[in-house]
PDB file of C-alpha atoms in Angstrom:
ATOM      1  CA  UNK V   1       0.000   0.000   0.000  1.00 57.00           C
ATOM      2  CA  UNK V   2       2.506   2.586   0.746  1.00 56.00           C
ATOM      3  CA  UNK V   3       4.585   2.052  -2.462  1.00 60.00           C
ATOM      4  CA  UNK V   4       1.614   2.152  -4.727  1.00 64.00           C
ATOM      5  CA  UNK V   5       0.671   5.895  -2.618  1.00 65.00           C
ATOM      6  CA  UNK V   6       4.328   6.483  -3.207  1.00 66.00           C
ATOM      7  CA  UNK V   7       4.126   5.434  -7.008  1.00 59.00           C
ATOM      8  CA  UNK V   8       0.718   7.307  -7.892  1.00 59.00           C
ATOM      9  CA  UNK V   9       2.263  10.949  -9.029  1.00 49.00           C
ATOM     10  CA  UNK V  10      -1.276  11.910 -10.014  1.00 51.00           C
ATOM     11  CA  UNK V  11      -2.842  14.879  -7.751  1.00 51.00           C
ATOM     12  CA  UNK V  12      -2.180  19.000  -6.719  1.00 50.00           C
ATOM     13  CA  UNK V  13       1.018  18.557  -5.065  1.00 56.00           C
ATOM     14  CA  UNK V  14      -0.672  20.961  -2.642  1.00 59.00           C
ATOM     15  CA  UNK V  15      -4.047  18.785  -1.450  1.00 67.00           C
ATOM     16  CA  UNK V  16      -4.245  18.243   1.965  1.00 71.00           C
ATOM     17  CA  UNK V  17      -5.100  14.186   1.281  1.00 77.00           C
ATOM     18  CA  UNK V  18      -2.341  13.503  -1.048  1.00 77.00           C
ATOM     19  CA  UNK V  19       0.215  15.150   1.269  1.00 77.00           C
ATOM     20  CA  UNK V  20      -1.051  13.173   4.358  1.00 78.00           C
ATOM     21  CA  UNK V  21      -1.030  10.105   2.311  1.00 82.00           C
ATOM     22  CA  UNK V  22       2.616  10.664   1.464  1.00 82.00           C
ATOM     23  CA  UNK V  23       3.570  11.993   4.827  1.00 81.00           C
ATOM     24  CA  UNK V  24       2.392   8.534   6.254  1.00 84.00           C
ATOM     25  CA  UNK V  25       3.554   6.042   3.572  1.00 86.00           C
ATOM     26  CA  UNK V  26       7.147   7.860   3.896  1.00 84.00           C
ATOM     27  CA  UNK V  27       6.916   7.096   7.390  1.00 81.00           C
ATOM     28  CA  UNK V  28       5.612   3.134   6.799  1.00 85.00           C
ATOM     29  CA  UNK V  29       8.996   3.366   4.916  1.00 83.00           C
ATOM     30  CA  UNK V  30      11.042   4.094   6.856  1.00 79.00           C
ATOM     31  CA  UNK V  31       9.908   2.412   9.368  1.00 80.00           C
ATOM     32  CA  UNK V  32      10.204  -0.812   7.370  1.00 83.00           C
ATOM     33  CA  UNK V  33      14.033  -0.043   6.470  1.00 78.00           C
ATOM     34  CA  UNK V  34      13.142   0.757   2.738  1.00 81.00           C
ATOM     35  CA  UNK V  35      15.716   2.929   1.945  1.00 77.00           C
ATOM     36  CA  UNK V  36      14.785   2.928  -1.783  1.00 80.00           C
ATOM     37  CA  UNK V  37      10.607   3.656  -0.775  1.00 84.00           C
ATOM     38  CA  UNK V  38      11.760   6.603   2.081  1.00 80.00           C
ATOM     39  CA  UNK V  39      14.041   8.184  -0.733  1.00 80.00           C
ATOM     40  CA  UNK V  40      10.833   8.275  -3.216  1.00 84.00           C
ATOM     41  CA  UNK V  41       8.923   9.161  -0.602  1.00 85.00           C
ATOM     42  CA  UNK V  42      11.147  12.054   1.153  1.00 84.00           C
ATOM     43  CA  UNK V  43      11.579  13.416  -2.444  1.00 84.00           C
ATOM     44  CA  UNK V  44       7.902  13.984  -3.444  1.00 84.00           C
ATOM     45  CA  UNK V  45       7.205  15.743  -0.154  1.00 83.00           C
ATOM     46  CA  UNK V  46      10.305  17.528  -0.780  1.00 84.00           C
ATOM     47  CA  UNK V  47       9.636  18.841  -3.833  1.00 83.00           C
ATOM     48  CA  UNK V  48       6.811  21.007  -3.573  1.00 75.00           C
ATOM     49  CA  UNK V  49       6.864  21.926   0.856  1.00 76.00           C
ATOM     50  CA  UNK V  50       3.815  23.204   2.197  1.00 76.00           C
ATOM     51  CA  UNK V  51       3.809  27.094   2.569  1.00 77.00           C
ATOM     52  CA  UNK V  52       2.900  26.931   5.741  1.00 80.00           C
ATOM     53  CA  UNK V  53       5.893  27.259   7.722  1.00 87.00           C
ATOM     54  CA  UNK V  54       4.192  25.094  10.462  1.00 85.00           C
ATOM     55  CA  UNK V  55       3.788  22.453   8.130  1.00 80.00           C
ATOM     56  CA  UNK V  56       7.393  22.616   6.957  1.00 85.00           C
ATOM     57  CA  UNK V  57       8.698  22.190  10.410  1.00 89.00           C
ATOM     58  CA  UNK V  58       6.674  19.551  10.355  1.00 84.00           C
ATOM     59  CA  UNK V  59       8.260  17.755   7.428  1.00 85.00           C
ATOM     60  CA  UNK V  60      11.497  18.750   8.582  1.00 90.00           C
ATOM     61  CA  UNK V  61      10.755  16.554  11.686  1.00 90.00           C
ATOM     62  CA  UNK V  62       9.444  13.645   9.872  1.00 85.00           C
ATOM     63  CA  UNK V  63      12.770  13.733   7.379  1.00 88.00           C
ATOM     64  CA  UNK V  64      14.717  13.848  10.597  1.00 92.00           C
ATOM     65  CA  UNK V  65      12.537  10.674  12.057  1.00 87.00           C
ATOM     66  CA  UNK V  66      12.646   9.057   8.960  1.00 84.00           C
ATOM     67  CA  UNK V  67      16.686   9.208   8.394  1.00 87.00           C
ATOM     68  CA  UNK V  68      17.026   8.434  12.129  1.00 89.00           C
ATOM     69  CA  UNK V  69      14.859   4.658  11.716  1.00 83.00           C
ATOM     70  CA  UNK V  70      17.451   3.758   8.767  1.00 81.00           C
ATOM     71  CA  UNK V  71      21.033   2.450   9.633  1.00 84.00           C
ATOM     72  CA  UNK V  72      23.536   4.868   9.537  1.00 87.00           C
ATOM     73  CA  UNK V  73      25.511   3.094   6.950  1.00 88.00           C
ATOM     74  CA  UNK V  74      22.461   2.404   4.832  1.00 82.00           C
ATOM     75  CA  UNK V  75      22.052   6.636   4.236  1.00 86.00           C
ATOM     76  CA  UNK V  76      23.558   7.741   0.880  1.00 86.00           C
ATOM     77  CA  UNK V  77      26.025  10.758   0.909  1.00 92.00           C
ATOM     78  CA  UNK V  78      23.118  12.948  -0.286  1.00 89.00           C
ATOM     79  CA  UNK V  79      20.749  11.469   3.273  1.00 87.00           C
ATOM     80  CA  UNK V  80      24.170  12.417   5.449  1.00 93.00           C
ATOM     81  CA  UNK V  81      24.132  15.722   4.474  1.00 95.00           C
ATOM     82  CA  UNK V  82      20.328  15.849   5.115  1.00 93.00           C
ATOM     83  CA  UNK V  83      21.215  14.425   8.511  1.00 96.00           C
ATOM     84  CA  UNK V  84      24.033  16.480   9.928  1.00 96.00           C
ATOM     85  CA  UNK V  85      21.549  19.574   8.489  1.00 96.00           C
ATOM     86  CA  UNK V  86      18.640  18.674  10.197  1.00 97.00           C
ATOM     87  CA  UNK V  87      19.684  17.335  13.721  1.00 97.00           C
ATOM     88  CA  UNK V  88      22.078  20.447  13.701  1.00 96.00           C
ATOM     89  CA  UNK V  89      18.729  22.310  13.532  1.00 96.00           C
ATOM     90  CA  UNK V  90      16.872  19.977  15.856  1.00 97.00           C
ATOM     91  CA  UNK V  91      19.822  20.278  18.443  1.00 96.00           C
ATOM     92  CA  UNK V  92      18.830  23.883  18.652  1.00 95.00           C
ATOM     93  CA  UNK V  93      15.844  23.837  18.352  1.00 95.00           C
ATOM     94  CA  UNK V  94      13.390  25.483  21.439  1.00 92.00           C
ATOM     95  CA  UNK V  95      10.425  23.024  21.122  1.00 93.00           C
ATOM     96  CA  UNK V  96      10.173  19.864  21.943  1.00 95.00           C
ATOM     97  CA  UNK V  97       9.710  17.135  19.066  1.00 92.00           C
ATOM     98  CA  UNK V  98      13.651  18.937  17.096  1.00 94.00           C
ATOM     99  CA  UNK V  99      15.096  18.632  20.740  1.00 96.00           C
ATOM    100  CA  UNK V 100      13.775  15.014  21.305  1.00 96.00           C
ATOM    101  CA  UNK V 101      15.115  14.299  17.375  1.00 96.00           C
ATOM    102  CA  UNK V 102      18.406  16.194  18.026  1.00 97.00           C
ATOM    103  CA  UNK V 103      19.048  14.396  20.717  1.00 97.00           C
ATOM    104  CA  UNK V 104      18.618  11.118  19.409  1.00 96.00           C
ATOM    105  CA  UNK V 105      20.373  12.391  16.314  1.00 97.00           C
ATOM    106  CA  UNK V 106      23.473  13.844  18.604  1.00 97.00           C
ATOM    107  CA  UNK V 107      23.931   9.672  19.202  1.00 95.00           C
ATOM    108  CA  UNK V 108      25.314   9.426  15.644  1.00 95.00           C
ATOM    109  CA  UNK V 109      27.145  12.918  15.107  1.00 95.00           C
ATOM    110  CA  UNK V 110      29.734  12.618  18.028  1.00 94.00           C
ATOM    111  CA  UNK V 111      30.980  13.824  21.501  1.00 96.00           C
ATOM    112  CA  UNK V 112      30.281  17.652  20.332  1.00 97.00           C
ATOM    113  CA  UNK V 113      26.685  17.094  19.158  1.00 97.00           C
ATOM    114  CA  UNK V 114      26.200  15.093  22.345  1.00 98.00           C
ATOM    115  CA  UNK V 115      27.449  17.881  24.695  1.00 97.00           C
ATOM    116  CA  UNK V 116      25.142  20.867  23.110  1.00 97.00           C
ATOM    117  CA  UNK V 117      22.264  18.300  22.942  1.00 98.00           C
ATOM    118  CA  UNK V 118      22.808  17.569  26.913  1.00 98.00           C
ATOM    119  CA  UNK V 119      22.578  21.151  27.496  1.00 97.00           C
ATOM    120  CA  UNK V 120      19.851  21.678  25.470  1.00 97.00           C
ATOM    121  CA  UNK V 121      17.725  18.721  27.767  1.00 97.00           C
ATOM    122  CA  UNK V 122      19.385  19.714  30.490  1.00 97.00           C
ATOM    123  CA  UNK V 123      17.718  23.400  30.312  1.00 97.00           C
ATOM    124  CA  UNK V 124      14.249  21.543  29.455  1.00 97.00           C
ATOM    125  CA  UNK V 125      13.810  19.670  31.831  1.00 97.00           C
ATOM    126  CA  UNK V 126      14.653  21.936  34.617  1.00 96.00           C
ATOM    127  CA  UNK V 127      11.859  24.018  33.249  1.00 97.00           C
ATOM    128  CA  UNK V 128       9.269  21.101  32.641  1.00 97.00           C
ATOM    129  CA  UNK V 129      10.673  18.396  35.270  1.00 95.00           C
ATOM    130  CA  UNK V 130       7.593  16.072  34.563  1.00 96.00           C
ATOM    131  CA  UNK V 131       9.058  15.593  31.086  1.00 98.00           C
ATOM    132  CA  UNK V 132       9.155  11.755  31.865  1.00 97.00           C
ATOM    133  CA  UNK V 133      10.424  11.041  27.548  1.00 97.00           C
ATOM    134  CA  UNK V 134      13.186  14.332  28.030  1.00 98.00           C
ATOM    135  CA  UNK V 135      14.347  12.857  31.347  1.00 98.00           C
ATOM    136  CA  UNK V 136      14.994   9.256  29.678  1.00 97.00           C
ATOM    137  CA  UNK V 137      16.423  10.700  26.347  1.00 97.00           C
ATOM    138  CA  UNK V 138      18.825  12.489  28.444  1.00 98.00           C
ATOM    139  CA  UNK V 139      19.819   9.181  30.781  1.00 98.00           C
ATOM    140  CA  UNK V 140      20.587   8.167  27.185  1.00 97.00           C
ATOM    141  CA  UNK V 141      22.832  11.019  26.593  1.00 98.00           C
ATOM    142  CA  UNK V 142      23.852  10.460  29.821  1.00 97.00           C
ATOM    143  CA  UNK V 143      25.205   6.915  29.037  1.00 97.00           C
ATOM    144  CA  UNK V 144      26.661   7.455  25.324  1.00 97.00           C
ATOM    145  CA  UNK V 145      29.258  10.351  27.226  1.00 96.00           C
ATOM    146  CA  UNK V 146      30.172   7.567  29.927  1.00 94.00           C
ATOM    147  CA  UNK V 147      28.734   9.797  33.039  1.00 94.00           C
ATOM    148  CA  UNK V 148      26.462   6.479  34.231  1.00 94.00           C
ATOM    149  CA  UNK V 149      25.677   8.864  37.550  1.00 94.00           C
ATOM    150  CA  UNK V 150      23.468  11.349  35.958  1.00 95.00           C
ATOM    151  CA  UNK V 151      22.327   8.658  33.743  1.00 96.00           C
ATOM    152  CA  UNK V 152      20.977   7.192  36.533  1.00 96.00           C
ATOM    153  CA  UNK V 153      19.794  10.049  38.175  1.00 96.00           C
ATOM    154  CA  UNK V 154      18.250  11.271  35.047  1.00 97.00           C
ATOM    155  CA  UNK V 155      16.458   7.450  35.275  1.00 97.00           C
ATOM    156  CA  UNK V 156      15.129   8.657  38.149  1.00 97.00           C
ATOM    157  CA  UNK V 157      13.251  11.461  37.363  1.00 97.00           C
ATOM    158  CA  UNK V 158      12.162  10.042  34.617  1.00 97.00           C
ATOM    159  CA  UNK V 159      10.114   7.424  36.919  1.00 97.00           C
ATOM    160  CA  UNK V 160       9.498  10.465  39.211  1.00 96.00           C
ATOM    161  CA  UNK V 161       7.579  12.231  36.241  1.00 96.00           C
ATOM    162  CA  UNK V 162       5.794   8.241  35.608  1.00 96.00           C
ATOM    163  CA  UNK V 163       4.915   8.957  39.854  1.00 93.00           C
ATOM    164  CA  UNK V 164       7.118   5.508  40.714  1.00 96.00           C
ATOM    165  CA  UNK V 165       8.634   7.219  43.805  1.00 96.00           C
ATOM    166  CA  UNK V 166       9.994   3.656  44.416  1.00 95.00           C
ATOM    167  CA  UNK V 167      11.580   3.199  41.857  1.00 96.00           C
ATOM    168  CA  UNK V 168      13.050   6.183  41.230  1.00 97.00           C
ATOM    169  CA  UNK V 169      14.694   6.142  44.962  1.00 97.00           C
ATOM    170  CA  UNK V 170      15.849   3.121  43.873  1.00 97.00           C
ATOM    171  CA  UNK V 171      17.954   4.393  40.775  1.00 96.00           C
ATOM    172  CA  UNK V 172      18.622   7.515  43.066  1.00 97.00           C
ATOM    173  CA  UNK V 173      20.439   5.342  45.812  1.00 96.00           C
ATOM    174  CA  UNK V 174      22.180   3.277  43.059  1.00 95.00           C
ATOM    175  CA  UNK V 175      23.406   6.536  41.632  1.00 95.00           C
ATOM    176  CA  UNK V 176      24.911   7.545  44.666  1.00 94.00           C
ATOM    177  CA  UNK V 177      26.587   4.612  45.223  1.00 94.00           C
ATOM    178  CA  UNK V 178      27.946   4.778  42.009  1.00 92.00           C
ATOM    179  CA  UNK V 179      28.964   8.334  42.687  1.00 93.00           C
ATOM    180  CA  UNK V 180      31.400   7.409  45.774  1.00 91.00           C
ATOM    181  CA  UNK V 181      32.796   4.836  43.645  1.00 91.00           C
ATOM    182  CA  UNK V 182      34.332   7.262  41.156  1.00 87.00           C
ATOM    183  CA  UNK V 183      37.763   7.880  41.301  1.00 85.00           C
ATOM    184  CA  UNK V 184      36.819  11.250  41.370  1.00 85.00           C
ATOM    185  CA  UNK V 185      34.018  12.361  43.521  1.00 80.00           C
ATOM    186  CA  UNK V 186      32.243  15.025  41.844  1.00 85.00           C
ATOM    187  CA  UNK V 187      31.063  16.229  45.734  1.00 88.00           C
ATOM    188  CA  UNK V 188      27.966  18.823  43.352  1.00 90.00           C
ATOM    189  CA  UNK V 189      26.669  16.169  41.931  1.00 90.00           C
ATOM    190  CA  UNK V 190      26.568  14.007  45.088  1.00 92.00           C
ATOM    191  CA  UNK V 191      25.244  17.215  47.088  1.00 94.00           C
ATOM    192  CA  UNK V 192      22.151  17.372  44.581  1.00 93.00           C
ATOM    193  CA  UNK V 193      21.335  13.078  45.054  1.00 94.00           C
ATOM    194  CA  UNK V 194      21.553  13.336  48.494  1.00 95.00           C
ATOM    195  CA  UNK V 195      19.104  16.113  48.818  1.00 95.00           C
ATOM    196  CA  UNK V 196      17.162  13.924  45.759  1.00 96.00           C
ATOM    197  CA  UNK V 197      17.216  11.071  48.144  1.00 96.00           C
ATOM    198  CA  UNK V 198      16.208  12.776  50.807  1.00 96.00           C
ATOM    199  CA  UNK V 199      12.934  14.353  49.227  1.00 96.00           C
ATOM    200  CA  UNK V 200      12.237  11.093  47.458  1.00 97.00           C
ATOM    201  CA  UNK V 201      12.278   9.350  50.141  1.00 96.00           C
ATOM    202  CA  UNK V 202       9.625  11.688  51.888  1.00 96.00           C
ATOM    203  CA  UNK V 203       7.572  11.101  48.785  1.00 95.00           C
ATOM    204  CA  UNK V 204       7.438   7.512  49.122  1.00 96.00           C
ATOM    205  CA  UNK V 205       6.626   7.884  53.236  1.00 94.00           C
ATOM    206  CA  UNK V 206       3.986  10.059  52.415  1.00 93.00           C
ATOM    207  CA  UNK V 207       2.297   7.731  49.937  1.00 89.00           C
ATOM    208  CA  UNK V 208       2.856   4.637  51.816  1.00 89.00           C
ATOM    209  CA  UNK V 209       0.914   6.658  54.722  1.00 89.00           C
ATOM    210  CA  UNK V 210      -2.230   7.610  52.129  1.00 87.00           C
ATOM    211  CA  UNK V 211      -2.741   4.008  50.979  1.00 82.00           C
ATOM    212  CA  UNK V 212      -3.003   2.921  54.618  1.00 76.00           C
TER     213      UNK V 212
END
């Protein structure tokens, strides 16, 4: 189904219906590892963008996506280009779906990437700290820059936002732990667990007292 909606060239490149057809075979595509279908695909919505710059942000997204479900190495030189483009933008982007992308993108690009992505979360979700996806795409961050602490702690408030106070003291304790183990004690970081801990654990007192 989506390579014959993909095949059919018939149709306003404009209309509404066509363009959500494409939009979600490209997808199917890509999501099936067709590099050949996504490349069809990704150039008839390419080829005539909406004018609405709202739905061209869109698009932007969904080429992002769409390169992102593909193996690196399966991406011509042409879909690399695209790639480093587009996360770049993502990275820096101010809402949320480009800095989810960018971040996920930053995974591929390198250590440099990585870092501005991690600041970009990092301002995020201190302003919306029930973000539970932001918190876990930054544990992932987190990981790929070897700093398992705040990947862990970054766990945590991820199952904070999900309301698991249990669990998220549990990845809170294991995180400190693994901060005295470091050759290195980076005494901030521990500061800011302990006082996690400590309000976690008042969190999971106070709801073990309400379901009494």
């Amino acid at each position: 189904a989506q390579a014959a909606t993909l095949r059919q060239s018939q149709g306003p490149q404009q209309d509404a219906t066509i363009l959500g057809q494409r939009y979600a075979a490209t997808l199917a595509a890509a999501r099936l590892r067709d590099a050949a279908l996504l490349s069809e695909g990704l150039r008839q919505l390419l080829a005539a963008p909406p004018p609405d710059p709202v739905a061209r942000q869109a698009l932007d997204w969904l080429h992002l996506e769409a390169l992102l479900l593909l193996p690196a190495d399966a991406l011509s030189p042409a879909m690399r280009d695209d790639f480093i483009r587009l996360a770049t933008a993502a990275i820096a982007s101010d809402q949320r779906p480009g800095l989810l992308l960018g971040a996920q993108a930053a995974l591929r690009l390198g250590p440099d990437a990585q870092r501005q992505a991690t600041q970009r979360l990092q301002t995020w979700t201190a302003l919306h700290p029930r973000d539970a996806l932001a918190w876990q795409t930054l544990a992932g961050l987190h990981q790929a820059q070897q700093q398992p602490v705040r990947a862990a702690r970054a766990e945590a408030e991820a199952r904070l936002a999900h309301l698991d106070a249990p669990g998220a003291l549990d990845r809170l304790r294991a995180a400190q732990q693994l901060a005295r183990q470091q050759p290195q004690v980076d005494h901030i970081e521990l500061s800011i667990l302990d006082a996690r801990v400590r309000q976690t654990e008042a969190l999971v007192r106070e709801q073990a007292r309400e379901t009494r």
